[in-house]
PDB file of N, CA and C in Angstrom:
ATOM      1  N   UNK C1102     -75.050 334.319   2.232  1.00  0.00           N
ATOM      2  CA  UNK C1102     -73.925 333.403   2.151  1.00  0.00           C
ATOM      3  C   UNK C1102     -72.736 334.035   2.850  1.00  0.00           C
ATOM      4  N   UNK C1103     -71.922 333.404   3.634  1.00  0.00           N
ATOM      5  CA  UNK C1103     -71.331 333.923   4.237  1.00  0.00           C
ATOM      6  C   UNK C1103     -69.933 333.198   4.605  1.00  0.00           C
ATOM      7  N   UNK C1104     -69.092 333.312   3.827  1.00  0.00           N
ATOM      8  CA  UNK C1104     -67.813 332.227   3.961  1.00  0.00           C
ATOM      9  C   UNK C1104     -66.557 332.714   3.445  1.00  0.00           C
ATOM     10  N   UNK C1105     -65.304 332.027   3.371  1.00  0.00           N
ATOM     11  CA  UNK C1105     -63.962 332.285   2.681  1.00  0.00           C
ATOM     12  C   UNK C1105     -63.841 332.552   1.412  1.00  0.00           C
ATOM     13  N   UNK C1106     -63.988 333.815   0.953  1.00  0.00           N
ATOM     14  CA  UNK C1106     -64.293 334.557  -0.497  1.00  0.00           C
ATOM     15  C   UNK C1106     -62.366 334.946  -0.680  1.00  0.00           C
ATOM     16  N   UNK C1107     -61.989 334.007  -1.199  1.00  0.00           N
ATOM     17  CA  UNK C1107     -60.395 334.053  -1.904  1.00  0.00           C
ATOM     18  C   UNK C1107     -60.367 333.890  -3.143  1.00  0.00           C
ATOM     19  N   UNK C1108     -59.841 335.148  -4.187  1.00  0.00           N
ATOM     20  CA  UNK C1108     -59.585 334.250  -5.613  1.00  0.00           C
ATOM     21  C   UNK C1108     -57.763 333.870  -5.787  1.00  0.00           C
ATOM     22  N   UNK C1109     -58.062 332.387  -5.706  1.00  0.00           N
ATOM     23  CA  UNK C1109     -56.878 331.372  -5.561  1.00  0.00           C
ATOM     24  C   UNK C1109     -56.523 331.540  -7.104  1.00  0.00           C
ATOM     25  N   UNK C1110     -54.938 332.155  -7.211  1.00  0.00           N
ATOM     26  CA  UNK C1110     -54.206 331.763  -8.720  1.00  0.00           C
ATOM     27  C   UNK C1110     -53.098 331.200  -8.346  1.00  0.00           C
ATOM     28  N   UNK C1111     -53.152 330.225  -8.946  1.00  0.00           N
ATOM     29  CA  UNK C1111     -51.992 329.258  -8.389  1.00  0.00           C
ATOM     30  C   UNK C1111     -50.882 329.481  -9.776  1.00  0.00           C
ATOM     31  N   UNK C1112     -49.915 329.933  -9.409  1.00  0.00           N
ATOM     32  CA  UNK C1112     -48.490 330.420 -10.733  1.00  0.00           C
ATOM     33  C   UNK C1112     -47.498 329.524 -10.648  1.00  0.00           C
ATOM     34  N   UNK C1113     -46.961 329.256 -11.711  1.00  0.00           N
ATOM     35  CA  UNK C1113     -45.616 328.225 -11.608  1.00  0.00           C
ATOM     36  C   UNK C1113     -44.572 329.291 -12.095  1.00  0.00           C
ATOM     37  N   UNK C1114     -43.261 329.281 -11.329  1.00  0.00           N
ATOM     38  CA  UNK C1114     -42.514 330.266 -12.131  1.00  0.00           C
ATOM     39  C   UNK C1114     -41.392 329.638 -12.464  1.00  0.00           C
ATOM     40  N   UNK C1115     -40.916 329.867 -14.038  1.00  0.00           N
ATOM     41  CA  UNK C1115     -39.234 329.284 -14.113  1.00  0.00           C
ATOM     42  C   UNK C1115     -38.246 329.970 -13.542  1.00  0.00           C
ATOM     43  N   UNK C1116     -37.237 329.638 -12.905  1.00  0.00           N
ATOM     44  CA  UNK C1116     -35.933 330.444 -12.051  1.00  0.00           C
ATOM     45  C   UNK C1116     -35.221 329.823 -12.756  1.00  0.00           C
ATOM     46  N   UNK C1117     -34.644 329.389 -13.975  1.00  0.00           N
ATOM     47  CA  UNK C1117     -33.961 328.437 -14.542  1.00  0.00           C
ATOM     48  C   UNK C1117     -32.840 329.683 -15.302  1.00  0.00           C
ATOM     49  N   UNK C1118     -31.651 329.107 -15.308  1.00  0.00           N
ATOM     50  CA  UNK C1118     -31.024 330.637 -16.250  1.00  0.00           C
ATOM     51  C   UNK C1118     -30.258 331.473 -15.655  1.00  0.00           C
ATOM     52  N   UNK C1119     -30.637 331.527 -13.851  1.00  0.00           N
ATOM     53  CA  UNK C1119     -29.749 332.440 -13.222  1.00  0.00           C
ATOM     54  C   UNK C1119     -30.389 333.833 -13.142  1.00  0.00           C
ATOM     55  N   UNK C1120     -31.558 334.233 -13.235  1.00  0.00           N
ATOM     56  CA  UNK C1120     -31.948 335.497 -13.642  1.00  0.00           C
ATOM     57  C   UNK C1120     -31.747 336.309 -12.712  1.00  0.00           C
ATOM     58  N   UNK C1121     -31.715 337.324 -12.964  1.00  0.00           N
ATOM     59  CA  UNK C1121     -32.045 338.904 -12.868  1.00  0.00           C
ATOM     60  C   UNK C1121     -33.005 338.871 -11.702  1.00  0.00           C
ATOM     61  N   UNK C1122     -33.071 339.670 -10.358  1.00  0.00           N
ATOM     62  CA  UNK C1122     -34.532 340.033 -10.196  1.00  0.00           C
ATOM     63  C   UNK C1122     -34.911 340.210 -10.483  1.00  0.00           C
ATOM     64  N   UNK C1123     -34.761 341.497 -11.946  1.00  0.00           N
ATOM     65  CA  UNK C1123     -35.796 342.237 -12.938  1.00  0.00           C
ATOM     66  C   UNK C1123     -36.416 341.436 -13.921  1.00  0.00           C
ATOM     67  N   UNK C1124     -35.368 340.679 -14.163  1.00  0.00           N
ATOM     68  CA  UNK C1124     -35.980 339.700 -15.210  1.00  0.00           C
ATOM     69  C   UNK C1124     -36.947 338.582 -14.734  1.00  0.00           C
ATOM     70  N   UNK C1125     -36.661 338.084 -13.062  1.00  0.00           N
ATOM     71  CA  UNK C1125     -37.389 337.057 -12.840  1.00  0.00           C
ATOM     72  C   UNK C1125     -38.979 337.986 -12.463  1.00  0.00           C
ATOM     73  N   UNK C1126     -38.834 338.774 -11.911  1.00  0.00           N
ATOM     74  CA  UNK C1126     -40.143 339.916 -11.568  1.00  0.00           C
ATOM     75  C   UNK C1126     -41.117 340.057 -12.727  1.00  0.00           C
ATOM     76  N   UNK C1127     -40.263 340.430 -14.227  1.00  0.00           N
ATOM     77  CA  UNK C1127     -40.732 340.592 -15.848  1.00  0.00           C
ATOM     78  C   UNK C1127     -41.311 338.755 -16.226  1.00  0.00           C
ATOM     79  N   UNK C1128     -40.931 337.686 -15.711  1.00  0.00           N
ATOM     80  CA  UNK C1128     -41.399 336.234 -15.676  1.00  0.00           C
ATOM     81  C   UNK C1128     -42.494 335.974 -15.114  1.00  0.00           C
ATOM     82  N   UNK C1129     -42.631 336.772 -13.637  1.00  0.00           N
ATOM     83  CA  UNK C1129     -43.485 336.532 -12.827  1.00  0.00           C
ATOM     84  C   UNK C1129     -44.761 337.441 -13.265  1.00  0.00           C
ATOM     85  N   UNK C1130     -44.377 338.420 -13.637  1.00  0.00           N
ATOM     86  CA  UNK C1130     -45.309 339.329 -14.146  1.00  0.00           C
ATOM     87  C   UNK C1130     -46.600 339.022 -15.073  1.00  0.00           C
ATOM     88  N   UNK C1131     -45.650 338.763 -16.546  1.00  0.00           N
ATOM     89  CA  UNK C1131     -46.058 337.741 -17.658  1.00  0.00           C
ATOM     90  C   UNK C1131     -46.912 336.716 -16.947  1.00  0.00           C
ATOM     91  N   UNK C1132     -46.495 335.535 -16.377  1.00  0.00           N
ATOM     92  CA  UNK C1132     -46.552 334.176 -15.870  1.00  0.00           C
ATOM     93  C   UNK C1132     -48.261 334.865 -15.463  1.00  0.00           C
ATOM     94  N   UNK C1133     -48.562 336.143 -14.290  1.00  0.00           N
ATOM     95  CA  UNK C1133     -49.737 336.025 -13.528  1.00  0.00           C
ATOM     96  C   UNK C1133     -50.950 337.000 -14.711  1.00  0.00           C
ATOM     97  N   UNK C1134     -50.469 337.532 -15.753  1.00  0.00           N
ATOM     98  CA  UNK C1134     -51.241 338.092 -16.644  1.00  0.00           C
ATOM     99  C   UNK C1134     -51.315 336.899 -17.507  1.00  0.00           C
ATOM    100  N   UNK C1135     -50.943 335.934 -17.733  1.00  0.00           N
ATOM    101  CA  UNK C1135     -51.548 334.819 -18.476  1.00  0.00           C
ATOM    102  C   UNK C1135     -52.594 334.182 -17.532  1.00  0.00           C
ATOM    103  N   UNK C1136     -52.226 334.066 -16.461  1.00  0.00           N
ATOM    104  CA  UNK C1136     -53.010 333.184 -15.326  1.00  0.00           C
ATOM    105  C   UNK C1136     -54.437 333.651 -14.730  1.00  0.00           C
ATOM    106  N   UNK C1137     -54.148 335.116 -14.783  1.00  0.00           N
ATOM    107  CA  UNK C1137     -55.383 335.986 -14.471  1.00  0.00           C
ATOM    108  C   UNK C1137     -56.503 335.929 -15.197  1.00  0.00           C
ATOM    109  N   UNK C1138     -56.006 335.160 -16.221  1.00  0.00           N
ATOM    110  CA  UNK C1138     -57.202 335.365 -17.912  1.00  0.00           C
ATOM    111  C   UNK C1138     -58.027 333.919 -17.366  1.00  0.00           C
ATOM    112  N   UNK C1139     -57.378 333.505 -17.068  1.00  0.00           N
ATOM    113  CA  UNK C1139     -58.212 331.956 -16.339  1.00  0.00           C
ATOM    114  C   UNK C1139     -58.525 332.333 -15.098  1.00  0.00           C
ATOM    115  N   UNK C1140     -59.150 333.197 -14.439  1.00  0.00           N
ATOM    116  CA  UNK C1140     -59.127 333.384 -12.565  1.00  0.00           C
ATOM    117  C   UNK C1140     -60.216 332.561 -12.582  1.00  0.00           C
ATOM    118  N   UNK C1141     -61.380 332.901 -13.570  1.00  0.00           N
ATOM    119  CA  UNK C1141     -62.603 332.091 -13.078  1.00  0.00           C
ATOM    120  C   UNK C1141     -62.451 330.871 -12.601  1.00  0.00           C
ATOM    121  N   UNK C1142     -61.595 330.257 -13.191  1.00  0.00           N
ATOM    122  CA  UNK C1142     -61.718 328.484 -12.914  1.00  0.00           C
ATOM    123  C   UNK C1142     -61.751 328.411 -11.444  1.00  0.00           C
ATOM    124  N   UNK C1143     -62.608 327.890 -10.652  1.00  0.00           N
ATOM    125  CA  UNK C1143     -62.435 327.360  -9.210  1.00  0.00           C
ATOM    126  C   UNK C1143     -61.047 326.224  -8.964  1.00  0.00           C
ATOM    127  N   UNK C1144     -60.525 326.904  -8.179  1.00  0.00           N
ATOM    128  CA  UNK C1144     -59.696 325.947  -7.737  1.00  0.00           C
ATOM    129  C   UNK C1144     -59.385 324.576  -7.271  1.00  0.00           C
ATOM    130  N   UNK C1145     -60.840 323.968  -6.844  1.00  0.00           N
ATOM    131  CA  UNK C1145     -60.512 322.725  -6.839  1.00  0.00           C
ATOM    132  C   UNK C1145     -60.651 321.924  -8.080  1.00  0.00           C
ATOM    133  N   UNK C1146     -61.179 322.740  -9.348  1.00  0.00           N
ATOM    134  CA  UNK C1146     -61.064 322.215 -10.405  1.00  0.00           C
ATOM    135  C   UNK C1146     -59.721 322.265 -10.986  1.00  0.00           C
ATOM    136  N   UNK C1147     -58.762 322.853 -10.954  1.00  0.00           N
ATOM    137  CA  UNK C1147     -57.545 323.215 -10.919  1.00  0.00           C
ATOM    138  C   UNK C1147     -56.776 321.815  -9.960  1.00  0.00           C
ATOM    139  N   UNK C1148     -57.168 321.445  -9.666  1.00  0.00           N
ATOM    140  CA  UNK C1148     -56.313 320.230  -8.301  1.00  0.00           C
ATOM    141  C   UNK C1148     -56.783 318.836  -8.694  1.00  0.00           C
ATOM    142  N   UNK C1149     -57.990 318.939  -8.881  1.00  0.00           N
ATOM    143  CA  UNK C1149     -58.873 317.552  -9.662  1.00  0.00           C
ATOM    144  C   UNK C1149     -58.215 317.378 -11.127  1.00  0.00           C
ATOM    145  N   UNK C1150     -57.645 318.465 -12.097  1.00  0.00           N
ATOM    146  CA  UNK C1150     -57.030 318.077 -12.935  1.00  0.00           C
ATOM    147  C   UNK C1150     -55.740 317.879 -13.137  1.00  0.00           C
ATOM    148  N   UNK C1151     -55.194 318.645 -12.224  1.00  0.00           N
ATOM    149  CA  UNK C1151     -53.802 318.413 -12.140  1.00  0.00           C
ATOM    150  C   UNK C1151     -53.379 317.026 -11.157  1.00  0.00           C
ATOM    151  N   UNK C1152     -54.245 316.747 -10.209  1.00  0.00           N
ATOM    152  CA  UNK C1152     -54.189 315.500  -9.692  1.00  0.00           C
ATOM    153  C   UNK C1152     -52.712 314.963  -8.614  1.00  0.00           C
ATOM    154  N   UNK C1153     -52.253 315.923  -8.461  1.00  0.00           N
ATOM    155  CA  UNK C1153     -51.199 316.164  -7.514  1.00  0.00           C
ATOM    156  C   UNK C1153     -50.975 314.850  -6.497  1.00  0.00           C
ATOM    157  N   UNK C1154     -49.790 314.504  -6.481  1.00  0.00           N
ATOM    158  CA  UNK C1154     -50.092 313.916  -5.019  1.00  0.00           C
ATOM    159  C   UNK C1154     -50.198 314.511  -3.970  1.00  0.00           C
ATOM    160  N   UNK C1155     -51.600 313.910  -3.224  1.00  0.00           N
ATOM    161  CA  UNK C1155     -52.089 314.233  -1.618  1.00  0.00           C
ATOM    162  C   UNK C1155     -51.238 314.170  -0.492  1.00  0.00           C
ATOM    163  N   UNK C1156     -51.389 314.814   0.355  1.00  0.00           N
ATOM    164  CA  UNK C1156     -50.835 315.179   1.544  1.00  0.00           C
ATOM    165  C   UNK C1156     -51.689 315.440   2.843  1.00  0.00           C
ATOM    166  N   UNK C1157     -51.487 315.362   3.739  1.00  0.00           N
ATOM    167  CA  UNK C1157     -52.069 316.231   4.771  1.00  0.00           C
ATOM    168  C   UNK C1157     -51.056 317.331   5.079  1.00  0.00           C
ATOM    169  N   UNK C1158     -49.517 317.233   4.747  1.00  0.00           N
ATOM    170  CA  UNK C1158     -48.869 318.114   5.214  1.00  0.00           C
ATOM    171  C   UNK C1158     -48.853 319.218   4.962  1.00  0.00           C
ATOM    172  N   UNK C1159     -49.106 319.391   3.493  1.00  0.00           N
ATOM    173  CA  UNK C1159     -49.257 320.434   2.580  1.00  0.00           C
ATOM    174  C   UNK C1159     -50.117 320.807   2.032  1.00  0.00           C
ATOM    175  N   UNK C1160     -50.150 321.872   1.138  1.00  0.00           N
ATOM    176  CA  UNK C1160     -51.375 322.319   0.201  1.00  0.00           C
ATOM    177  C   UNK C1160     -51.216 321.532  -1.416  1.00  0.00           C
ATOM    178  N   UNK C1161     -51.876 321.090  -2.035  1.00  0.00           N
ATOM    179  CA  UNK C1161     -52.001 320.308  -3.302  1.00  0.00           C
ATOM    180  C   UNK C1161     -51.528 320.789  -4.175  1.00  0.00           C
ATOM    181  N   UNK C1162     -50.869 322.245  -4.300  1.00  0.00           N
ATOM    182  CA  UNK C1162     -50.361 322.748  -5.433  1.00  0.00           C
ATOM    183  C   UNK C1162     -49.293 323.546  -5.420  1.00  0.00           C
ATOM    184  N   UNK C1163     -49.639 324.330  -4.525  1.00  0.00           N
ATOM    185  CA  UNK C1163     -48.859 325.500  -3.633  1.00  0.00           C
ATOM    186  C   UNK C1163     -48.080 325.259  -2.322  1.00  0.00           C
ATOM    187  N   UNK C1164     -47.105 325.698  -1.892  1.00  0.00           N
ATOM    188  CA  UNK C1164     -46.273 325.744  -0.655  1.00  0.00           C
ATOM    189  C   UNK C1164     -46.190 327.314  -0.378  1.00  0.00           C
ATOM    190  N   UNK C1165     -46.305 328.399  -1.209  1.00  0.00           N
ATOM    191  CA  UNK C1165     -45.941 329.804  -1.360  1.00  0.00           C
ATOM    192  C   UNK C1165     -46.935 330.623  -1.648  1.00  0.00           C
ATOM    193  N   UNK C1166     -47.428 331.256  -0.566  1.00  0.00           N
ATOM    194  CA  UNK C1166     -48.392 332.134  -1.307  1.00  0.00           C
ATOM    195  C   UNK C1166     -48.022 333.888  -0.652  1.00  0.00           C
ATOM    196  N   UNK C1167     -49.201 334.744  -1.594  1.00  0.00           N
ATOM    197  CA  UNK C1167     -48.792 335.869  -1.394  1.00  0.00           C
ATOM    198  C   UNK C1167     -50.745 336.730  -1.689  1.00  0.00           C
ATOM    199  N   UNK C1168     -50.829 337.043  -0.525  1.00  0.00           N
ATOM    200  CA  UNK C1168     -52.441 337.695  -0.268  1.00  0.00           C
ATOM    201  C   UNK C1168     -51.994 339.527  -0.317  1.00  0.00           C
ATOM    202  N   UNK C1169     -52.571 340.078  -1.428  1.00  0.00           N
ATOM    203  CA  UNK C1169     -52.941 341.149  -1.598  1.00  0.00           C
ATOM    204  C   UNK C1169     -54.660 341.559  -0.822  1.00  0.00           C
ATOM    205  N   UNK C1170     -54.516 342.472   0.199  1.00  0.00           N
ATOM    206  CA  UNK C1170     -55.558 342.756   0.860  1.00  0.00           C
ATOM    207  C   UNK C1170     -55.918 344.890   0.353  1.00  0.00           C
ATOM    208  N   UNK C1171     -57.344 345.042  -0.199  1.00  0.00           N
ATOM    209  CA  UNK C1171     -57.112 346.021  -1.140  1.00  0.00           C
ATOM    210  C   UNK C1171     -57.294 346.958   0.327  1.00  0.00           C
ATOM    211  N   UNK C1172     -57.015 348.532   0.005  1.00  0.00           N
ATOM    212  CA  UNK C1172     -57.535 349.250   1.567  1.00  0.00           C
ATOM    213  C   UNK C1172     -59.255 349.914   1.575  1.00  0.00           C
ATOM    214  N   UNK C1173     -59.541 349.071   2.895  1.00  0.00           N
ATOM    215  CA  UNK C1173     -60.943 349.434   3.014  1.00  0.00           C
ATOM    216  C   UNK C1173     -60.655 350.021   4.914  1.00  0.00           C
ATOM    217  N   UNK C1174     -60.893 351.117   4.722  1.00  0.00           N
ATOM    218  CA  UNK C1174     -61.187 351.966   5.795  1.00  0.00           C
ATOM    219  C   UNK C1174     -62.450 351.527   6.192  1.00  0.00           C
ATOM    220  N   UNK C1175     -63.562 351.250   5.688  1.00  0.00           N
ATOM    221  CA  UNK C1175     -64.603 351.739   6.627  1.00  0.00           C
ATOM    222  C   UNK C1175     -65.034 349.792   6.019  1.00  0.00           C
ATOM    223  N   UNK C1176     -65.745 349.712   7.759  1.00  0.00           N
ATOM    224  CA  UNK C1176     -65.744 348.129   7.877  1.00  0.00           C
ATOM    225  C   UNK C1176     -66.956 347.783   6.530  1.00  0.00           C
ATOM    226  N   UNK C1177     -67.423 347.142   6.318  1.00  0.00           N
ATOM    227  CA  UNK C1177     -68.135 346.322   5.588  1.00  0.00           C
ATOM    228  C   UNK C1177     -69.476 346.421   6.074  1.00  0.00           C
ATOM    229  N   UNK C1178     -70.509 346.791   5.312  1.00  0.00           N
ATOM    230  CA  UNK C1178     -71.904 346.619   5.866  1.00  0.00           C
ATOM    231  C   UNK C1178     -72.853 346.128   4.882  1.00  0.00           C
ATOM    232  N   UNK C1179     -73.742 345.233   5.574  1.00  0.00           N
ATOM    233  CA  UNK C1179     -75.013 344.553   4.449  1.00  0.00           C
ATOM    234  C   UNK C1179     -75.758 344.940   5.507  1.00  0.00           C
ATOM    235  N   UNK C1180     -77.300 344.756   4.778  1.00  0.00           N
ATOM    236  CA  UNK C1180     -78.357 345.127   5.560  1.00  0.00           C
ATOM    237  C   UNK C1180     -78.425 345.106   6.764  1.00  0.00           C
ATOM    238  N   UNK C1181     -78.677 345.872   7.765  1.00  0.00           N
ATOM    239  CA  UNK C1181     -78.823 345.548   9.309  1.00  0.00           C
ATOM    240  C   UNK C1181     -77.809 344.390  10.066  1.00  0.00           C
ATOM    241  N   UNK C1182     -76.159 344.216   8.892  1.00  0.00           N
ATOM    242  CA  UNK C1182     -75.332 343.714   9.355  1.00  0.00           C
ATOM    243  C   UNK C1182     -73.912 344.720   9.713  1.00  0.00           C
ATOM    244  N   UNK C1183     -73.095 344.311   9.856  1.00  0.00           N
ATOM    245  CA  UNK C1183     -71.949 345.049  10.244  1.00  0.00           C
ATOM    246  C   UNK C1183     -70.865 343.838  10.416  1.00  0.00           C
ATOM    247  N   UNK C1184     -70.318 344.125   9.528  1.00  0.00           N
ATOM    248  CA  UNK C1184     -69.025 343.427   9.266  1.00  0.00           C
ATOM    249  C   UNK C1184     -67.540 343.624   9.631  1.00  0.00           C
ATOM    250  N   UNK C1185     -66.630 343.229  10.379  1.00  0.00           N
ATOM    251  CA  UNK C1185     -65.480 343.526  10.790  1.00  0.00           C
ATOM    252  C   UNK C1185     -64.241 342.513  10.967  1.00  0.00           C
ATOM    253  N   UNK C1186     -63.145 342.576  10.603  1.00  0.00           N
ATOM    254  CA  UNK C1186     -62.122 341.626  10.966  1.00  0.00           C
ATOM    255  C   UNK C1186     -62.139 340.947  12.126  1.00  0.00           C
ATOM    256  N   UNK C1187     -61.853 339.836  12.163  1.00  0.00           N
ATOM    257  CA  UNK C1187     -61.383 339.082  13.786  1.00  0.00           C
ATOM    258  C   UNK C1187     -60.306 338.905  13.689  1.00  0.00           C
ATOM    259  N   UNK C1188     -58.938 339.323  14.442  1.00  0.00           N
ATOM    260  CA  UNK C1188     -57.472 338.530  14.452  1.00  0.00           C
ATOM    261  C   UNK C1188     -57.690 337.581  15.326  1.00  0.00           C
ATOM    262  N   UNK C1189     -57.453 336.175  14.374  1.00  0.00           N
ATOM    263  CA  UNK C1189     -57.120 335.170  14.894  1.00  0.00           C
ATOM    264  C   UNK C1189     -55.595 334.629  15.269  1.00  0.00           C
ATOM    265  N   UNK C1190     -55.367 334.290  16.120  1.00  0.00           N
ATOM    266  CA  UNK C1190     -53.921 333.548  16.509  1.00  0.00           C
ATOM    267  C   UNK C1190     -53.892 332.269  15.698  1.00  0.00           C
ATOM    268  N   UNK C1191     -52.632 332.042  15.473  1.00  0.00           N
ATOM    269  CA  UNK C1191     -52.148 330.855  14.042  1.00  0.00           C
ATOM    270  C   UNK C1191     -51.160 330.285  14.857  1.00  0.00           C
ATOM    271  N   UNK C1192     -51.037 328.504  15.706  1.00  0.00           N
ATOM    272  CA  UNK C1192     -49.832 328.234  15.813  1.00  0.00           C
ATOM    273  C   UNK C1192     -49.445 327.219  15.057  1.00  0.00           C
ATOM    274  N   UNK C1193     -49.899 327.385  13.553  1.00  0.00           N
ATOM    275  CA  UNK C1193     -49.009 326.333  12.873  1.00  0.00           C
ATOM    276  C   UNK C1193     -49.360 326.861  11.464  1.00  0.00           C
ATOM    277  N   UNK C1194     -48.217 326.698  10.862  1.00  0.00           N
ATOM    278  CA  UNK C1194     -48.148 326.977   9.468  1.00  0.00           C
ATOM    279  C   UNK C1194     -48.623 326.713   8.518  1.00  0.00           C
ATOM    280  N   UNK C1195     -49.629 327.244   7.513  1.00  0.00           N
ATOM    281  CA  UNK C1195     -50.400 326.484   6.553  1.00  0.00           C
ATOM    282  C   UNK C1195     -49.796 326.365   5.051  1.00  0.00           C
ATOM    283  N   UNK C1196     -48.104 327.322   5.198  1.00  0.00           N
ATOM    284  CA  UNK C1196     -47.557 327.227   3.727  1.00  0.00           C
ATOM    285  C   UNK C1196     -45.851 327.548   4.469  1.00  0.00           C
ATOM    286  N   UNK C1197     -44.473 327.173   3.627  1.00  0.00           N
ATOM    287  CA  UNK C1197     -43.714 327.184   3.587  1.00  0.00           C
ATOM    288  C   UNK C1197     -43.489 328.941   3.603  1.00  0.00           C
ATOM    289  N   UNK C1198     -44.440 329.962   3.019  1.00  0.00           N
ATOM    290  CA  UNK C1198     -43.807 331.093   2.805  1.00  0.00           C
ATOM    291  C   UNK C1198     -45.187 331.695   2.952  1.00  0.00           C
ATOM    292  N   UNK C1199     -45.726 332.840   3.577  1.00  0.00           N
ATOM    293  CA  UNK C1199     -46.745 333.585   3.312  1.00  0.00           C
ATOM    294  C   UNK C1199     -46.448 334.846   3.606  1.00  0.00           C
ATOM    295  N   UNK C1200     -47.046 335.779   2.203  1.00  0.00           N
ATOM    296  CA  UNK C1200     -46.002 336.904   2.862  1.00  0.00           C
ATOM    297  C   UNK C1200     -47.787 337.435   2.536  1.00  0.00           C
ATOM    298  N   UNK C1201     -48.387 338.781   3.828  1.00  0.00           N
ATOM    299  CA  UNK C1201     -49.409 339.339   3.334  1.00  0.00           C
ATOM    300  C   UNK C1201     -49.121 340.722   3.342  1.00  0.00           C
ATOM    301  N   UNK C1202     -50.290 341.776   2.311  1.00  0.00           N
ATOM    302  CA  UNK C1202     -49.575 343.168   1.934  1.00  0.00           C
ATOM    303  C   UNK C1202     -50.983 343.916   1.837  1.00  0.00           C
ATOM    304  N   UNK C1203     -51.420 344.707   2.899  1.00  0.00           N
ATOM    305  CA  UNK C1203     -52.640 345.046   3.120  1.00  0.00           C
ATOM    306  C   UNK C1203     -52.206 346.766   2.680  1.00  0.00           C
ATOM    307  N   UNK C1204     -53.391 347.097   1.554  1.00  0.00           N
ATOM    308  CA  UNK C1204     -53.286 348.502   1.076  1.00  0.00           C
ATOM    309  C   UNK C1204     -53.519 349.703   2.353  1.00  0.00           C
ATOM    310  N   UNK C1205     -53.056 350.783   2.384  1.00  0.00           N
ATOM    311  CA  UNK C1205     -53.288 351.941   3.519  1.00  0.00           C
ATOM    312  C   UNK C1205     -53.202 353.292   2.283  1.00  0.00           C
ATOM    313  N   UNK C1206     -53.852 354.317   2.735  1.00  0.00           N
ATOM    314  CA  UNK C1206     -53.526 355.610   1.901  1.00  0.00           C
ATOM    315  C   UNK C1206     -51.798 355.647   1.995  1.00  0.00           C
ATOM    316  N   UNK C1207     -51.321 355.531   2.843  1.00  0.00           N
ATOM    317  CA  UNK C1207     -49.821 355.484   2.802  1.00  0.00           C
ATOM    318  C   UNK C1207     -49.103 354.920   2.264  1.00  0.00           C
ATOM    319  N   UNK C1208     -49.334 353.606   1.823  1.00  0.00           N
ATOM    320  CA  UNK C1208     -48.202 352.801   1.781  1.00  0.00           C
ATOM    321  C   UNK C1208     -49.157 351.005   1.763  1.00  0.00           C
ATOM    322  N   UNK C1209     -48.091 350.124   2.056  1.00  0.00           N
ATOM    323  CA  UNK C1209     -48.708 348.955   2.145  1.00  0.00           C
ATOM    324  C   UNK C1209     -48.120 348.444   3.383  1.00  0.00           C
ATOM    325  N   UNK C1210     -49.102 347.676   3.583  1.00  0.00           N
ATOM    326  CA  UNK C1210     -48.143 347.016   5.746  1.00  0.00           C
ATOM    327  C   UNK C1210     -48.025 345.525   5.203  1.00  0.00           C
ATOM    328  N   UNK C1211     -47.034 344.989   5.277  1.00  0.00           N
ATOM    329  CA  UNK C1211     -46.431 343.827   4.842  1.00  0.00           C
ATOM    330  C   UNK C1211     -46.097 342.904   6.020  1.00  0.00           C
ATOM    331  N   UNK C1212     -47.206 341.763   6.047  1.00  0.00           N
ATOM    332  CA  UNK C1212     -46.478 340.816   7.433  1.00  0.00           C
ATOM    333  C   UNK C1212     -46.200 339.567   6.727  1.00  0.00           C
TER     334      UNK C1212
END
């Protein structure tokens, strides 16, 4: 099998109050350790119940996302396969905000 392996958590956060970064960070925090306890649910079951209105413009739930990529030095291999990234070119936007944060022994590279 061989396809788009993402686990989608879709978070709602309150900003209501005026907060704190620290405090909204301590919201957001909370908010994705409640959410994490549900990861299993597939996401389009998540969209089928929430029932959103459709778009083509947008995504059904989300406008904002944020991809944690863990660090893997050495490419990916299955049997007599060999696995490796492709950079693809993107000329159109698939969310209002995407910020991605790929792990390194150093540090994290943030695009």
């Amino acid at each position: 099998l061989i396809g788009f392996f993402v686990n989608t958590v879709a978070l709602r956060t309150n900003v209501s109050g005026d907060p704190t970064f620290r405090e909204l960070l301590n919201r957001i925090k909370n908010t994705t350790l409640d959410a994490f306890s549900h990861q299993e649910l597939p996401f389009d079951k998540v969209v089928a119940a929430v029932k959103p209105e459709r778009s083509l413009s947008h995504n059904p739930i989300y406008q904002v996302a944020f991809a944690l990529q863990p660090n893997s030095s050495a490419p990916l291999q299955l049997q007599n396969l060999q696995i490796e990234p492709l950079k693809l070119g993107s000329v159109t936007a698939k969310f209002d905000l995407f910020l991605s944060a790929k792990e390194f022994a150093g540090g994290l590279a943030i695009t």
